[in-house]
Amino acid sequence: MTAADSEQLDDYSLTRVPAEARHSWVSVAVQRFGQVSSFQQFLVGAVLGFGMTFTDAVIAITIGSVMLEIITILLGIAGVREGLSTSVLARWSGFGRKGSALVGMLIALSLAGWFGVQNGVFAQGMHDLAGWSPEWAWALLGGAVITVITVFGFTTMAWTAYLTVPAFLLLASYSIADALTEHSLGDLMTSAPPGPAMSLAEGTTLVAGAFILGAIMTPDMTRFNRRPSDVVKQTLISVTLGEYLIGLTAVLLAHAARTSDIVGIITTSSGLLGTLVLATAILKINDWNLYSSSLGLVNSIDVLCGRRVSRRTVTLVIGTAGTALSAVGIVDNFTDFLETIGILAPPVAGIIIAEYFVVRQYRAELDRARENGTMPAGSPDWLPLSLVCWAVGSLTGHYLDAGIPAINAVAAAFLLYAVAGRATLARRKPAHARTTSPDADMTRTGG
């Protein structure tokens, strides 16, 4: 097997995705829509509907979605331009080699947790329907199926999305129509929330926080796009439709059933059909949780251990571990898990965007390498500024009461890195001006 064949088999986990391996924007968009319109959106929408009026839920989803789309598009453009996964891109986007390993570990642990959480929800729904089979058996079955799909990589996942996304939409439409037949749509849209009131700030925070990790992993997906315009199209369509179509539908269901238990609503009202909705909704997102988790861990092992490991092998290991954790009840820790991710993940997006689009300390090196179809020669191990910005962003998101925590964290990390990074480059300019050798200039800038 040639080196090129090996890279293709490994889905270019540590290298650029070449032009011949890129896919049409529709192929990537279907997967993005499957990701955004996942079962998680049902959960978020149901919680919104339980505590908010329909109008307030629309406002919360709108504000949260617009903010997420901006972050997603910027990260996605960086991904399609460089053809690199999020954690590898981080080496030249603010974090350095060993800093990118931390990013990879965060992504790996976070999404492996999401994989276990959603697999546990699937097992719960199937158990409630079948009755005779224990939840752990369904967890093992669901986890095994998704792991096998993900092991074979992007192309197999694309075909899975082609099958599950239309199936999900058809099944969901029928199931939801059945659940709402005894209720007036007008009454549901004007009724008071059935549960304790949720403020607009709390609702917007829930929307933005629920998908912020999906925004951060955007380059993992968009590196298979062909041009930046593809990223813009697929993001606007998938995020808008996913957030509104699925989120607002769940809001109405929560008002109709007067509960936020979306699993119970769907499976109880529609039986087998509702459970199939549940299964397809989870299948079309959980493969991406596992896929991005494996990419993050591959980068971390490469940096920290100096060993290049197979993405397929890593996927199999994470999938097995996540499946086992879901079988023993990780879904019970859903709330604590979300809160942890909400603190640590968002600043990563702010730092990458600030470095790639504003500071641009390594853009020239990335551009030269991209033109040659290679990887940049190297990067520093640590960039202390990114660690400071990461900490400040996390603390801002956690302790600042005003606004939306996830967005506050992104904004704080972005602004601090952009200002401090530009100031650092400005101080270096006199030294650069005295340098006559282009190679020497590049060396100083890269360091």
Short mmCIF file of C-alpha atoms in Angstrom, two decimals:
data_model
loop_
_atom_site.label_atom_id
_atom_site.label_comp_id
_atom_site.label_asym_id
_atom_site.label_seq_id
_atom_site.Cartn_x
_atom_site.Cartn_y
_atom_site.Cartn_z
CA MET A 1 0.00 0.00 0.00
CA THR A 2 1.36 3.43 -0.97
CA ALA A 3 1.62 6.36 1.42
CA ALA A 4 -1.23 8.08 -0.47
CA ASP A 5 -3.45 5.01 -0.10
CA SER A 6 -2.66 4.86 3.61
CA GLU A 7 -3.56 8.54 4.07
CA GLN A 8 -6.83 8.06 2.21
CA LEU A 9 -7.70 5.00 4.29
CA ASP A 10 -7.01 7.03 7.43
CA ASP A 11 -9.15 9.95 6.19
CA TYR A 12 -6.11 12.27 6.24
CA SER A 13 -6.25 12.50 10.02
CA LEU A 14 -2.91 14.36 10.31
CA THR A 15 -2.49 15.80 6.82
CA ARG A 16 -4.36 17.98 4.35
CA VAL A 17 -7.31 16.56 2.48
CA PRO A 18 -6.19 16.79 -1.19
CA ALA A 19 -8.41 18.31 -3.88
CA GLU A 20 -9.23 14.93 -5.40
CA ALA A 21 -10.62 13.68 -2.08
CA ARG A 22 -13.01 16.61 -1.60
CA HIS A 23 -16.79 16.13 -1.87
CA SER A 24 -19.71 18.11 -3.26
CA TRP A 25 -21.23 20.64 -0.88
CA VAL A 26 -24.49 18.66 -0.87
CA SER A 27 -22.70 15.57 0.45
CA VAL A 28 -21.24 17.56 3.35
CA ALA A 29 -24.41 19.62 3.87
CA VAL A 30 -26.55 16.53 4.40
CA GLN A 31 -24.20 15.43 7.16
CA ARG A 32 -24.14 18.90 8.69
CA PHE A 33 -27.93 19.02 8.68
CA GLY A 34 -28.01 15.58 10.24
CA GLN A 35 -25.68 16.86 12.94
CA VAL A 36 -27.63 20.04 13.68
CA SER A 37 -31.08 18.42 13.50
CA SER A 38 -30.04 15.68 15.89
CA PHE A 39 -31.84 14.33 18.91
CA GLN A 40 -29.99 16.92 20.97
CA GLN A 41 -32.06 19.61 19.25
CA PHE A 42 -35.21 17.79 20.33
CA LEU A 43 -33.94 17.84 23.90
CA VAL A 44 -33.11 21.56 23.77
CA GLY A 45 -36.41 22.46 22.12
CA ALA A 46 -38.41 20.48 24.66
CA VAL A 47 -36.66 22.21 27.56
CA LEU A 48 -37.33 25.59 25.91
CA GLY A 49 -40.99 24.72 25.35
CA PHE A 50 -41.44 23.56 28.92
CA GLY A 51 -40.27 26.90 30.28
CA MET A 52 -40.99 29.47 27.54
CA THR A 53 -43.80 30.69 25.32
CA PHE A 54 -43.53 29.83 21.63
CA THR A 55 -42.64 33.44 20.75
CA ASP A 56 -39.89 33.66 23.34
CA ALA A 57 -38.53 30.30 22.17
CA VAL A 58 -38.36 31.65 18.60
CA ILE A 59 -36.37 34.66 19.81
CA ALA A 60 -34.01 32.50 21.86
CA ILE A 61 -33.39 30.13 18.94
CA THR A 62 -32.85 33.07 16.56
CA ILE A 63 -30.27 34.82 18.74
CA GLY A 64 -28.45 31.60 19.57
CA SER A 65 -28.47 30.40 15.96
CA VAL A 66 -27.10 33.62 14.48
CA MET A 67 -24.20 33.63 16.92
CA LEU A 68 -23.48 29.97 16.23
CA GLU A 69 -23.61 30.48 12.46
CA ILE A 70 -20.99 33.23 12.59
CA ILE A 71 -18.61 31.04 14.61
CA THR A 72 -19.34 27.98 12.47
CA ILE A 73 -18.78 29.77 9.16
CA LEU A 74 -15.47 31.30 10.23
CA LEU A 75 -14.10 28.01 11.55
CA GLY A 76 -15.49 26.19 8.52
CA ILE A 77 -13.74 28.52 6.08
CA ALA A 78 -10.44 27.92 7.88
CA GLY A 79 -11.09 24.19 7.61
CA VAL A 80 -11.86 24.17 3.89
CA ARG A 81 -8.92 26.45 3.06
CA GLU A 82 -6.37 24.36 4.94
CA GLY A 83 -7.98 20.92 4.63
CA LEU A 84 -7.06 20.17 8.25
CA SER A 85 -9.00 18.88 11.24
CA THR A 86 -9.68 21.23 14.16
CA SER A 87 -6.94 19.89 16.43
CA VAL A 88 -4.27 19.81 13.69
CA LEU A 89 -5.26 23.28 12.48
CA ALA A 90 -4.83 24.51 16.07
CA ARG A 91 -1.05 23.92 15.77
CA TRP A 92 -0.84 26.98 13.49
CA SER A 93 -3.93 28.77 14.79
CA GLY A 94 -2.88 30.00 18.18
CA PHE A 95 -2.04 26.92 20.23
CA GLY A 96 1.27 25.46 19.00
CA ARG A 97 2.00 21.72 18.83
CA LYS A 98 1.54 20.79 22.47
CA GLY A 99 -1.27 23.28 22.90
CA SER A 100 -3.06 21.56 20.01
CA ALA A 101 -2.69 18.29 21.89
CA LEU A 102 -4.70 19.82 24.74
CA VAL A 103 -7.33 20.90 22.22
CA GLY A 104 -7.38 17.38 20.80
CA MET A 105 -7.79 15.86 24.26
CA LEU A 106 -10.65 18.23 25.08
CA ILE A 107 -12.44 17.35 21.84
CA ALA A 108 -11.78 13.63 22.27
CA LEU A 109 -13.03 13.44 25.85
CA SER A 110 -15.99 15.75 25.26
CA LEU A 111 -17.32 14.03 22.17
CA ALA A 112 -16.65 10.55 23.51
CA GLY A 113 -18.87 11.62 26.40
CA TRP A 114 -21.55 12.87 24.01
CA PHE A 115 -21.31 9.59 22.15
CA GLY A 116 -22.01 7.72 25.38
CA VAL A 117 -24.80 10.09 26.43
CA GLN A 118 -26.70 9.83 23.16
CA ASN A 119 -26.16 6.09 22.92
CA GLY A 120 -27.64 5.82 26.41
CA VAL A 121 -30.71 7.81 25.33
CA PHE A 122 -31.12 5.48 22.36
CA ALA A 123 -30.95 2.46 24.68
CA GLN A 124 -33.52 3.98 27.01
CA GLY A 125 -35.98 4.58 24.17
CA MET A 126 -35.57 1.10 22.74
CA HIS A 127 -35.96 -0.47 26.17
CA ASP A 128 -39.15 1.51 26.83
CA LEU A 129 -40.57 0.20 23.55
CA ALA A 130 -39.45 -3.43 23.72
CA GLY A 131 -39.73 -3.90 27.48
CA TRP A 132 -38.21 -7.37 27.57
CA SER A 133 -34.66 -6.32 26.66
CA PRO A 134 -32.40 -4.49 29.14
CA GLU A 135 -31.06 -1.03 28.35
CA TRP A 136 -27.46 -2.20 28.43
CA ALA A 137 -28.14 -4.65 25.57
CA TRP A 138 -29.53 -1.88 23.38
CA ALA A 139 -26.59 0.32 24.34
CA LEU A 140 -24.14 -2.34 23.21
CA LEU A 141 -26.01 -2.86 19.94
CA GLY A 142 -26.35 0.84 19.13
CA GLY A 143 -22.76 1.63 20.03
CA ALA A 144 -21.45 -1.27 17.95
CA VAL A 145 -23.38 -0.20 14.83
CA ILE A 146 -22.20 3.41 15.04
CA THR A 147 -18.62 2.39 15.75
CA VAL A 148 -18.50 0.17 12.65
CA ILE A 149 -19.90 2.97 10.46
CA THR A 150 -17.38 5.48 11.83
CA VAL A 151 -14.41 3.16 11.48
CA PHE A 152 -14.87 3.23 7.70
CA GLY A 153 -14.76 7.03 7.67
CA PHE A 154 -16.23 10.01 5.88
CA THR A 155 -17.57 8.30 2.75
CA THR A 156 -19.47 5.64 4.69
CA MET A 157 -20.78 8.29 7.05
CA ALA A 158 -22.01 10.29 4.04
CA TRP A 159 -24.01 7.30 2.76
CA THR A 160 -25.40 6.79 6.25
CA ALA A 161 -26.58 10.41 6.26
CA TYR A 162 -28.19 9.98 2.82
CA LEU A 163 -30.29 7.18 4.32
CA THR A 164 -30.97 8.42 7.85
CA VAL A 165 -31.66 12.12 7.25
CA PRO A 166 -34.62 11.60 4.84
CA ALA A 167 -35.85 8.72 7.00
CA PHE A 168 -35.64 10.90 10.08
CA LEU A 169 -37.53 13.78 8.45
CA LEU A 170 -40.32 11.53 7.14
CA LEU A 171 -40.70 9.58 10.37
CA ALA A 172 -40.48 12.70 12.52
CA SER A 173 -43.09 14.53 10.44
CA TYR A 174 -45.56 11.67 10.74
CA SER A 175 -44.86 11.09 14.43
CA ILE A 176 -45.16 14.77 15.30
CA ALA A 177 -48.35 15.19 13.30
CA ASP A 178 -49.79 12.22 15.20
CA ALA A 179 -48.77 13.71 18.55
CA LEU A 180 -50.33 17.08 17.73
CA THR A 181 -53.61 15.88 16.19
CA GLU A 182 -55.59 16.52 19.38
CA HIS A 183 -54.29 20.06 19.83
CA SER A 184 -54.88 23.34 18.05
CA LEU A 185 -51.68 24.71 16.56
CA GLY A 186 -52.82 28.24 17.33
CA ASP A 187 -53.47 27.39 20.96
CA LEU A 188 -50.05 25.77 21.34
CA MET A 189 -48.34 28.83 19.86
CA THR A 190 -50.07 31.20 22.28
CA SER A 191 -50.27 29.05 25.42
CA ALA A 192 -48.26 29.70 28.56
CA PRO A 193 -45.28 27.43 29.25
CA PRO A 194 -46.31 24.32 31.24
CA GLY A 195 -43.26 24.40 33.53
CA PRO A 196 -41.28 26.93 35.57
CA ALA A 197 -40.59 30.08 33.57
CA MET A 198 -37.25 30.31 31.76
CA SER A 199 -35.79 33.73 30.96
CA LEU A 200 -34.78 34.74 27.44
CA ALA A 201 -31.13 34.82 28.53
CA GLU A 202 -31.39 31.28 29.90
CA GLY A 203 -33.05 30.05 26.73
CA THR A 204 -30.50 31.65 24.43
CA THR A 205 -27.71 30.25 26.59
CA LEU A 206 -29.18 26.76 26.22
CA VAL A 207 -29.35 27.06 22.42
CA ALA A 208 -25.83 28.40 22.02
CA GLY A 209 -24.27 26.11 24.60
CA ALA A 210 -25.84 22.97 23.19
CA PHE A 211 -24.12 23.27 19.80
CA ILE A 212 -20.93 25.17 20.61
CA LEU A 213 -18.91 21.96 20.55
CA GLY A 214 -20.42 21.13 17.16
CA ALA A 215 -19.25 24.53 15.93
CA ILE A 216 -15.70 23.89 17.18
CA MET A 217 -15.47 20.57 15.34
CA THR A 218 -16.60 22.21 12.06
CA PRO A 219 -13.16 21.97 10.34
CA ASP A 220 -13.28 18.18 10.82
CA MET A 221 -16.18 18.23 8.37
CA THR A 222 -15.50 21.22 6.11
CA ARG A 223 -11.98 20.05 5.22
CA PHE A 224 -13.85 17.80 2.77
CA ASN A 225 -15.56 20.79 1.10
CA ARG A 226 -14.19 22.27 -2.12
CA ARG A 227 -14.58 26.02 -1.57
CA PRO A 228 -15.50 28.55 1.16
CA SER A 229 -18.84 29.34 -0.48
CA ASP A 230 -19.85 25.72 0.10
CA VAL A 231 -19.30 26.23 3.82
CA VAL A 232 -21.48 29.33 3.89
CA LYS A 233 -24.33 27.65 2.00
CA GLN A 234 -24.39 24.47 4.01
CA THR A 235 -24.13 26.30 7.33
CA LEU A 236 -26.93 28.76 6.63
CA ILE A 237 -29.21 26.00 5.38
CA SER A 238 -28.42 23.30 7.92
CA VAL A 239 -28.17 25.41 11.08
CA THR A 240 -31.26 27.47 10.23
CA LEU A 241 -33.41 24.48 9.28
CA GLY A 242 -32.06 22.29 12.04
CA GLU A 243 -32.53 24.82 14.81
CA TYR A 244 -35.93 26.04 13.68
CA LEU A 245 -37.48 22.89 12.24
CA ILE A 246 -36.46 20.52 15.00
CA GLY A 247 -36.18 22.99 17.87
CA LEU A 248 -39.55 24.66 17.38
CA THR A 249 -41.26 21.35 16.74
CA ALA A 250 -40.02 20.15 20.12
CA VAL A 251 -41.29 23.39 21.68
CA LEU A 252 -44.79 22.60 20.39
CA LEU A 253 -44.57 19.01 21.56
CA ALA A 254 -43.56 20.14 25.05
CA HIS A 255 -46.56 22.49 25.15
CA ALA A 256 -48.87 19.73 23.93
CA ALA A 257 -47.63 17.01 26.30
CA ARG A 258 -46.87 19.48 29.11
CA THR A 259 -43.51 17.84 29.79
CA SER A 260 -39.89 18.20 28.68
CA ASP A 261 -39.41 14.41 28.44
CA ILE A 262 -39.02 14.28 24.67
CA VAL A 263 -38.14 10.57 24.70
CA GLY A 264 -41.37 9.79 26.48
CA ILE A 265 -43.37 12.09 24.19
CA ILE A 266 -42.17 10.49 20.97
CA THR A 267 -42.07 6.85 22.02
CA THR A 268 -45.36 6.96 23.94
CA SER A 269 -47.37 8.83 21.32
CA SER A 270 -46.16 6.89 18.30
CA GLY A 271 -44.81 3.59 19.56
CA LEU A 272 -42.59 1.84 17.04
CA LEU A 273 -42.65 4.81 14.67
CA GLY A 274 -41.54 7.19 17.40
CA THR A 275 -38.75 4.87 18.42
CA LEU A 276 -37.50 4.73 14.82
CA VAL A 277 -37.43 8.54 14.87
CA LEU A 278 -35.33 8.33 18.00
CA ALA A 279 -32.97 5.79 16.45
CA THR A 280 -32.40 7.70 13.20
CA ALA A 281 -31.98 11.01 15.03
CA ILE A 282 -29.22 9.61 17.22
CA LEU A 283 -27.51 7.58 14.49
CA LYS A 284 -26.99 10.57 12.22
CA ILE A 285 -25.20 12.62 14.87
CA ASN A 286 -23.41 10.04 16.97
CA ASP A 287 -21.11 8.90 14.19
CA TRP A 288 -19.74 12.46 14.03
CA ASN A 289 -19.26 12.58 17.78
CA LEU A 290 -17.12 9.47 17.52
CA TYR A 291 -15.35 10.60 14.34
CA SER A 292 -14.21 13.97 15.68
CA SER A 293 -13.26 12.39 18.98
CA SER A 294 -10.93 9.99 17.15
CA LEU A 295 -9.35 12.83 15.12
CA GLY A 296 -8.64 14.80 18.29
CA LEU A 297 -7.03 11.82 20.02
CA VAL A 298 -4.92 10.90 16.97
CA ASN A 299 -3.43 14.40 16.99
CA SER A 300 -2.79 14.29 20.75
CA ILE A 301 -1.00 10.95 20.54
CA ASP A 302 1.07 12.16 17.60
CA VAL A 303 2.20 15.26 19.51
CA LEU A 304 2.62 13.91 23.03
CA CYS A 305 3.90 10.40 22.26
CA GLY A 306 5.56 10.94 18.89
CA ARG A 307 3.59 8.03 17.48
CA ARG A 308 1.31 8.06 14.48
CA VAL A 309 -1.64 5.79 15.19
CA SER A 310 -4.44 4.69 12.90
CA ARG A 311 -7.66 6.68 13.12
CA ARG A 312 -9.56 3.44 12.58
CA THR A 313 -7.91 1.81 15.57
CA VAL A 314 -8.52 4.84 17.76
CA THR A 315 -12.16 4.95 16.62
CA LEU A 316 -12.60 1.32 17.60
CA VAL A 317 -11.08 1.91 21.04
CA ILE A 318 -13.13 5.05 21.78
CA GLY A 319 -16.30 3.48 20.41
CA THR A 320 -15.86 0.44 22.61
CA ALA A 321 -15.17 2.57 25.70
CA GLY A 322 -18.06 4.94 25.00
CA THR A 323 -20.43 2.06 24.41
CA ALA A 324 -19.43 0.46 27.69
CA LEU A 325 -19.90 3.73 29.57
CA SER A 326 -23.36 4.22 28.08
CA ALA A 327 -24.28 0.68 29.10
CA VAL A 328 -23.48 1.48 32.75
CA GLY A 329 -25.49 4.71 32.78
CA ILE A 330 -23.37 7.73 31.79
CA VAL A 331 -26.57 9.36 30.54
CA ASP A 332 -27.45 10.07 34.18
CA ASN A 333 -24.62 12.63 34.26
CA PHE A 334 -25.94 14.59 31.26
CA THR A 335 -26.35 17.93 33.04
CA ASP A 336 -22.95 17.94 34.74
CA PHE A 337 -21.30 16.97 31.48
CA LEU A 338 -22.89 19.87 29.58
CA GLU A 339 -21.80 22.35 32.22
CA THR A 340 -18.18 21.17 32.05
CA ILE A 341 -18.06 21.45 28.28
CA GLY A 342 -19.69 24.86 28.39
CA ILE A 343 -16.79 26.17 30.44
CA LEU A 344 -13.80 24.70 28.59
CA ALA A 345 -14.74 24.44 24.93
CA PRO A 346 -15.90 27.88 23.68
CA PRO A 347 -12.61 29.83 24.12
CA VAL A 348 -10.93 27.42 21.68
CA ALA A 349 -13.12 28.80 18.89
CA GLY A 350 -12.30 32.40 19.79
CA ILE A 351 -8.53 31.79 19.77
CA ILE A 352 -8.50 29.91 16.45
CA ILE A 353 -10.62 32.58 14.74
CA ALA A 354 -8.51 35.42 16.18
CA GLU A 355 -5.20 33.89 15.08
CA TYR A 356 -6.34 32.73 11.65
CA PHE A 357 -8.25 35.84 10.58
CA VAL A 358 -6.85 38.73 12.67
CA VAL A 359 -3.35 38.11 14.03
CA ARG A 360 -2.30 35.87 11.11
CA GLN A 361 1.13 35.12 12.55
CA TYR A 362 1.32 31.77 10.75
CA ARG A 363 -0.86 32.48 7.71
CA ALA A 364 2.07 33.07 5.36
CA GLU A 365 3.58 29.74 6.34
CA LEU A 366 0.23 27.99 5.93
CA ASP A 367 -0.30 29.63 2.53
CA ARG A 368 3.10 28.55 1.22
CA ALA A 369 2.61 25.00 2.40
CA ARG A 370 -0.90 24.85 0.93
CA GLU A 371 0.33 26.01 -2.47
CA ASN A 372 2.92 23.23 -2.40
CA GLY A 373 0.42 20.65 -1.19
CA THR A 374 2.46 19.99 1.96
CA MET A 375 2.26 20.64 5.69
CA PRO A 376 3.99 23.65 7.29
CA ALA A 377 7.55 22.94 8.39
CA GLY A 378 6.84 23.22 12.10
CA SER A 379 5.35 25.23 14.93
CA PRO A 380 6.38 26.15 18.48
CA ASP A 381 5.45 23.68 21.20
CA TRP A 382 3.63 26.21 23.37
CA LEU A 383 2.16 29.66 22.82
CA PRO A 384 1.62 31.05 26.35
CA LEU A 385 -0.77 33.71 25.06
CA SER A 386 -3.27 31.08 23.97
CA LEU A 387 -3.21 29.43 27.40
CA VAL A 388 -3.85 32.77 29.09
CA CYS A 389 -6.69 33.58 26.67
CA TRP A 390 -8.14 30.10 27.14
CA ALA A 391 -8.19 30.57 30.91
CA VAL A 392 -9.63 34.09 30.70
CA GLY A 393 -12.31 32.98 28.26
CA SER A 394 -13.32 30.04 30.43
CA LEU A 395 -13.49 32.16 33.58
CA THR A 396 -15.46 34.87 31.77
CA GLY A 397 -17.99 32.36 30.52
CA HIS A 398 -18.32 30.83 33.97
CA TYR A 399 -18.47 33.91 36.18
CA LEU A 400 -19.91 36.75 34.05
CA ASP A 401 -23.62 36.84 34.78
CA ALA A 402 -24.66 39.13 31.91
CA GLY A 403 -25.14 37.79 28.40
CA ILE A 404 -24.67 34.23 27.13
CA PRO A 405 -21.86 32.27 28.84
CA ALA A 406 -20.70 30.35 25.76
CA ILE A 407 -20.63 33.48 23.59
CA ASN A 408 -19.00 35.50 26.38
CA ALA A 409 -16.23 32.90 26.54
CA VAL A 410 -15.67 32.98 22.76
CA ALA A 411 -15.70 36.79 22.67
CA ALA A 412 -13.34 37.21 25.64
CA ALA A 413 -10.78 34.76 24.24
CA PHE A 414 -11.07 36.28 20.75
CA LEU A 415 -10.66 39.89 21.84
CA LEU A 416 -7.77 39.24 24.21
CA TYR A 417 -5.85 37.10 21.71
CA ALA A 418 -6.50 39.51 18.83
CA VAL A 419 -5.37 42.61 20.75
CA ALA A 420 -2.38 40.99 22.47
CA GLY A 421 -1.35 39.08 19.34
CA ARG A 422 -1.41 42.16 17.10
CA ALA A 423 0.50 44.16 19.71
CA THR A 424 3.18 41.46 19.88
CA LEU A 425 3.60 41.44 16.11
CA ALA A 426 3.80 45.24 16.05
CA ARG A 427 6.69 45.15 18.51
CA ARG A 428 8.55 42.69 16.28
CA LYS A 429 8.28 44.83 13.14
CA PRO A 430 11.48 46.83 13.68
CA ALA A 431 13.47 43.59 13.90
CA HIS A 432 11.77 42.26 10.80
CA ALA A 433 12.50 45.44 8.91
CA ARG A 434 16.24 44.96 9.55
CA THR A 435 16.11 41.39 8.28
CA THR A 436 17.12 41.04 4.65
CA SER A 437 16.75 37.27 4.41
CA PRO A 438 13.21 36.02 3.72
CA ASP A 439 14.09 32.71 5.39
CA ALA A 440 15.32 34.46 8.52
CA ASP A 441 12.20 36.58 8.60
CA MET A 442 10.00 33.52 8.39
CA THR A 443 11.99 31.89 11.19
CA ARG A 444 11.51 34.83 13.54
CA THR A 445 7.79 35.08 12.75
CA GLY A 446 7.25 31.34 13.20
CA GLY A 447 8.93 31.34 16.60
#
